[in-house]
Coordinates of C-alpha atoms in Angstrom, one line a residue:
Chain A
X12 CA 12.8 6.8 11.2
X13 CA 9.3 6.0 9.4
X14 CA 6.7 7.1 12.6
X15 CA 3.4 8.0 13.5
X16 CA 2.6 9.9 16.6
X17 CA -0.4 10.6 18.5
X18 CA -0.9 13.2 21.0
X19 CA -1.8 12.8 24.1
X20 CA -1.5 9.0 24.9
X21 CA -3.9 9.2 27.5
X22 CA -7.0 11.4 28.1
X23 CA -9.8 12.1 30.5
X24 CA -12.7 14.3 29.4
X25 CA -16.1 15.3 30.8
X26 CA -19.1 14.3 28.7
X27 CA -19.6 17.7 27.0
X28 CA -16.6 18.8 26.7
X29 CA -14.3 19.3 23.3
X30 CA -11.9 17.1 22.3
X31 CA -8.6 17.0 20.0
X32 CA -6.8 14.4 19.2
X33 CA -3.6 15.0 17.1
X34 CA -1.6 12.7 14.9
X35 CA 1.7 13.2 12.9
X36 CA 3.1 11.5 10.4
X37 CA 6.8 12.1 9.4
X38 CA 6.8 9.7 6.0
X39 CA 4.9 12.4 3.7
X40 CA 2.3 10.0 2.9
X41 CA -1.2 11.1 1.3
X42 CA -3.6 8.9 3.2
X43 CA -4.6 9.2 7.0
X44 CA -7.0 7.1 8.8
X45 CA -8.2 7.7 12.4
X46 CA -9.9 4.3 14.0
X47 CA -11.3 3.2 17.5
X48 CA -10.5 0.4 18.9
X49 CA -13.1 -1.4 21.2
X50 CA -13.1 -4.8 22.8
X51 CA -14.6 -7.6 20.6
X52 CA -15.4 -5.0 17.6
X53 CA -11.9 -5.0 16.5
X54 CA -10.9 -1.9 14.3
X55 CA -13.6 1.2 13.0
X56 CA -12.9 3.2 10.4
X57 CA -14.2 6.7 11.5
X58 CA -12.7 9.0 8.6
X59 CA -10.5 8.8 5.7
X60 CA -8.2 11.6 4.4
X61 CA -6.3 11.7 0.9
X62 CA -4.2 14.5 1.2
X63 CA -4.6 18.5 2.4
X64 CA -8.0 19.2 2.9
X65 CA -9.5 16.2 1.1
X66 CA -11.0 14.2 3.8
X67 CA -13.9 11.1 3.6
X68 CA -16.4 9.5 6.1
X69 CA -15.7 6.4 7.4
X70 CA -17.9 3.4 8.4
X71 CA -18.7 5.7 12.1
X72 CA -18.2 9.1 11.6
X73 CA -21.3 10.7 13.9
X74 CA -20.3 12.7 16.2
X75 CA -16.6 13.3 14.7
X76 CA -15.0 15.7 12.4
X77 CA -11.3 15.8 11.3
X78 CA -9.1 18.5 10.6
X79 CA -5.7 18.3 7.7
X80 CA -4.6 21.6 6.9
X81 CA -0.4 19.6 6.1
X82 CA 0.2 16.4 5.1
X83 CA 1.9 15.6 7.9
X84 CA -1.2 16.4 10.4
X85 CA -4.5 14.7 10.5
X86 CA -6.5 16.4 13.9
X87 CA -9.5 13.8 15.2
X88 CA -12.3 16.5 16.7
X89 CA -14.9 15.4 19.0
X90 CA -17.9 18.6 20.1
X91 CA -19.2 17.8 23.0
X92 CA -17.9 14.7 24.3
X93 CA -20.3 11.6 25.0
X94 CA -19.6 8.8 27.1
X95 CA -20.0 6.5 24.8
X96 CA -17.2 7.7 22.8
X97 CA -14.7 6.1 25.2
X98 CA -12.3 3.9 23.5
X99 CA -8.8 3.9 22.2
X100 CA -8.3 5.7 19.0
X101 CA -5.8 5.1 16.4
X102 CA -4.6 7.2 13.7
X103 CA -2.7 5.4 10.8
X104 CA -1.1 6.6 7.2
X105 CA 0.2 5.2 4.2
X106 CA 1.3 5.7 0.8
X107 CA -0.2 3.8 -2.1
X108 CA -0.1 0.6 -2.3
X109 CA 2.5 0.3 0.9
X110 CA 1.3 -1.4 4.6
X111 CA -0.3 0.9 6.8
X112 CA 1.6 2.4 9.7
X113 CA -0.4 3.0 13.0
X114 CA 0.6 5.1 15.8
X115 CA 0.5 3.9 19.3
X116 CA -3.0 5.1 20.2
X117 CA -4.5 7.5 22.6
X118 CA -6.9 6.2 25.1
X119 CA -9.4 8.4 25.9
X120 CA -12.2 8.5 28.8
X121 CA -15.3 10.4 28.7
X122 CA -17.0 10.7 32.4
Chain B
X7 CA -22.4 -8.1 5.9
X8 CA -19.0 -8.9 7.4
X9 CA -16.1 -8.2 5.1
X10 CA -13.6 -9.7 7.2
X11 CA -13.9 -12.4 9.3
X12 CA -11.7 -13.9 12.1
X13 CA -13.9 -17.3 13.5
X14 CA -11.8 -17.3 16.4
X15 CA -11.7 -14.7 19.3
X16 CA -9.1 -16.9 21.4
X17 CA -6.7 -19.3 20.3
X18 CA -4.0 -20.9 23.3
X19 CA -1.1 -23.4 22.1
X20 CA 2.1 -24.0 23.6
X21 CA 5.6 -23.1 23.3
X22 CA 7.1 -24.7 20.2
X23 CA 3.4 -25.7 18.7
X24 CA 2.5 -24.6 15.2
X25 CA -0.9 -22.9 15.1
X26 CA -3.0 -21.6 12.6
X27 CA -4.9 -18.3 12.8
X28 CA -8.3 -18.0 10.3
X29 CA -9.1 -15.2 8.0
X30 CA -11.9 -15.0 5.5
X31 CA -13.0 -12.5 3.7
X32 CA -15.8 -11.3 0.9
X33 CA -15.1 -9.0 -1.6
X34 CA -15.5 -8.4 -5.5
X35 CA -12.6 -5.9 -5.9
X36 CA -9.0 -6.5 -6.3
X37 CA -7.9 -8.4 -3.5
X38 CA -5.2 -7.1 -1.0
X39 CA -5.1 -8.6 2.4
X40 CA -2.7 -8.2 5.4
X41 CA -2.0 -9.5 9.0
X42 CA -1.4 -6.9 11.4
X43 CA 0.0 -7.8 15.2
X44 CA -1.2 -5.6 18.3
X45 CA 1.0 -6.1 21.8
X46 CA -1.0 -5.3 24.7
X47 CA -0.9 -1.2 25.0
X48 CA 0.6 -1.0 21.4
X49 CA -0.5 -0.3 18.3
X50 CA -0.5 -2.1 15.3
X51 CA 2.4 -3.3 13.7
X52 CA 2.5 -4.9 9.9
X53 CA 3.3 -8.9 9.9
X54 CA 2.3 -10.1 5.8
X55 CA 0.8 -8.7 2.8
X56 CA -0.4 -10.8 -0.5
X57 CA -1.4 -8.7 -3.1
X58 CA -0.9 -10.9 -5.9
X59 CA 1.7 -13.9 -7.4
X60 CA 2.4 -16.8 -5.1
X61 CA -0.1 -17.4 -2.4
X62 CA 2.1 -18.1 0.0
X63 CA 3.8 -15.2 1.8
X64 CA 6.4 -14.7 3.9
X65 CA 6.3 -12.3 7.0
X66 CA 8.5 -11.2 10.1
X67 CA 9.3 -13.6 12.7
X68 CA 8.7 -16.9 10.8
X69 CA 4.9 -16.1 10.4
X70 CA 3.5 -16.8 6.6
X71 CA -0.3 -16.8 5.4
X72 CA -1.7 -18.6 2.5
X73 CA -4.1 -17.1 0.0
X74 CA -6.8 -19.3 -1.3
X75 CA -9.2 -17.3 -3.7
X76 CA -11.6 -20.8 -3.6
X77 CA -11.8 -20.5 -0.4
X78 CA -11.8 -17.0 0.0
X79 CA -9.2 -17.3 3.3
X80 CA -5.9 -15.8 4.3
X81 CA -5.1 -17.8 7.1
X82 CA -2.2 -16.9 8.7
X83 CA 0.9 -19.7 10.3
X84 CA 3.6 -20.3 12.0
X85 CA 5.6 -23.5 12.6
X86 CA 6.7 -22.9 16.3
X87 CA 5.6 -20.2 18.4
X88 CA 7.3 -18.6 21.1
X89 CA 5.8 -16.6 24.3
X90 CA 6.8 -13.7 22.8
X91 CA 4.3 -14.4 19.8
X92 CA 1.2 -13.9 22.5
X93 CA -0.9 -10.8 20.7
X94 CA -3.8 -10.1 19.2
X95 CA -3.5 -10.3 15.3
X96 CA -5.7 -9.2 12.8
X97 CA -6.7 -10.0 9.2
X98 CA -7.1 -6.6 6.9
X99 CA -8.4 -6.3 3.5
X100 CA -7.7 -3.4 1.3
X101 CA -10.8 -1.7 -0.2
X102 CA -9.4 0.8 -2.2
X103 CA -8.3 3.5 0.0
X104 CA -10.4 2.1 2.7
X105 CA -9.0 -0.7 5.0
X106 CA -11.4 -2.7 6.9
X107 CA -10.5 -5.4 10.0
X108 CA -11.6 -8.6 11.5
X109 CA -12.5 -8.5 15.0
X110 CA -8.9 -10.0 15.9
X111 CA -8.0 -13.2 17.4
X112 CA -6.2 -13.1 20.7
X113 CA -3.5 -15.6 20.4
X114 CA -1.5 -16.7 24.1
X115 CA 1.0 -19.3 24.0
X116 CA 1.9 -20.8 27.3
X117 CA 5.8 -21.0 28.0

């Protein structure tokens, strides 16, 4: 069964705190993407990775950094928490040319 | 500058009407485009691709999307909807690795 899966679903954080978001992908593919989601600004693109250790900035990376140390993981890192970093955050994969597959998203709340 | 755009944010029809959902994009690069669907608390879920050949493709669920390069669209159709079909979509182009979104249009169709 082709999956992506994001861990936790739900999370609330004080503003200053650490965060980690996790993501597996059980297809072997090379490319991961972590997004936010937002109302009316539809899908960012915070950071790219191509395989193990080979990772790229997206459109909104401040105030992120990512972790992929297997394929199959691709860790979303937030130091020190802001509020404004609210949002639900989706991590996606694919291989080649091939549609993207997203997981179900982890909503996260910074107070 | 918007790569993607989706000129409608809401879009209501009813049961058994055909609708039409906009997509147009700007690019110079080799043009790949998808529809994605997103059920309330859900992630994303593939509908359509075109990549290249005919320009009109064929999805799940009866939905298909036309390419036109003059007009640089990919608007995406269906000839009866059902309530079930009530979900934001969104229109994707492929920029290499990177994939970049429209802001969605929230489509509801009243039983």
């Amino acid at each position: 069964d082709m999956k992506v899966t994001q861990m936790p679903r739900y999370l609330i954080k004080r503003m200053g705190e650490n965060v980690l978001l996790e993501c597996g992908q059980d297809m072997s593919h090379e490319t991961m993407y972590w997004y936010r989601q937002d109302p009316g600004l539809g899908l960012q693109l915070i950071y790219i990775s191509y395989d193990v250790d080979s990772n790229s900035e997206g459109d909104i990376p401040k105030g992120y950094r990512v972790s992929r140390k297997k394929r199959e993981h691709f860790s979303l890192i937030l130091d020190s928490a802001k509020t404004n970093q609210t949002s639900v955050y989706f991590c996606a994969s694919r291989q080649g040319n091939t549609e993207v597959f997203f997981g179900k998203g982890t909503r996260l709340t910074v107070v | 500058t918007q790569t993607v755009s989706q000129s409608d944010a809401h879009v209501t029809v009813f049961e058994g009407d055909s609708v039409e959902l906009r997509c147009n994009y700007s690019y110079g690069g080799s043009i790949y485009l998808s529809w994605y669907i997103q059920h309330h608390g859900h992630g994303l879920q593939f509908l359509l691709k075109y990549y290249s050949g005919n320009p009109v493709v064929q999805g799940v669920n009866g939905f298909e999307a036309e390419f036109s390069k003059s007009d640089s669209s990919f608007h995406l159709r269906k000839a009866s909807v059902h309530w079930s079909d009530s979900a934001v979509y969104f229109c994707a182009l492929y920029m290499g690795y990177k994939l970049t979104f429209g802001t969605g249009t929230s489509l509801l169709v009243d039983p």
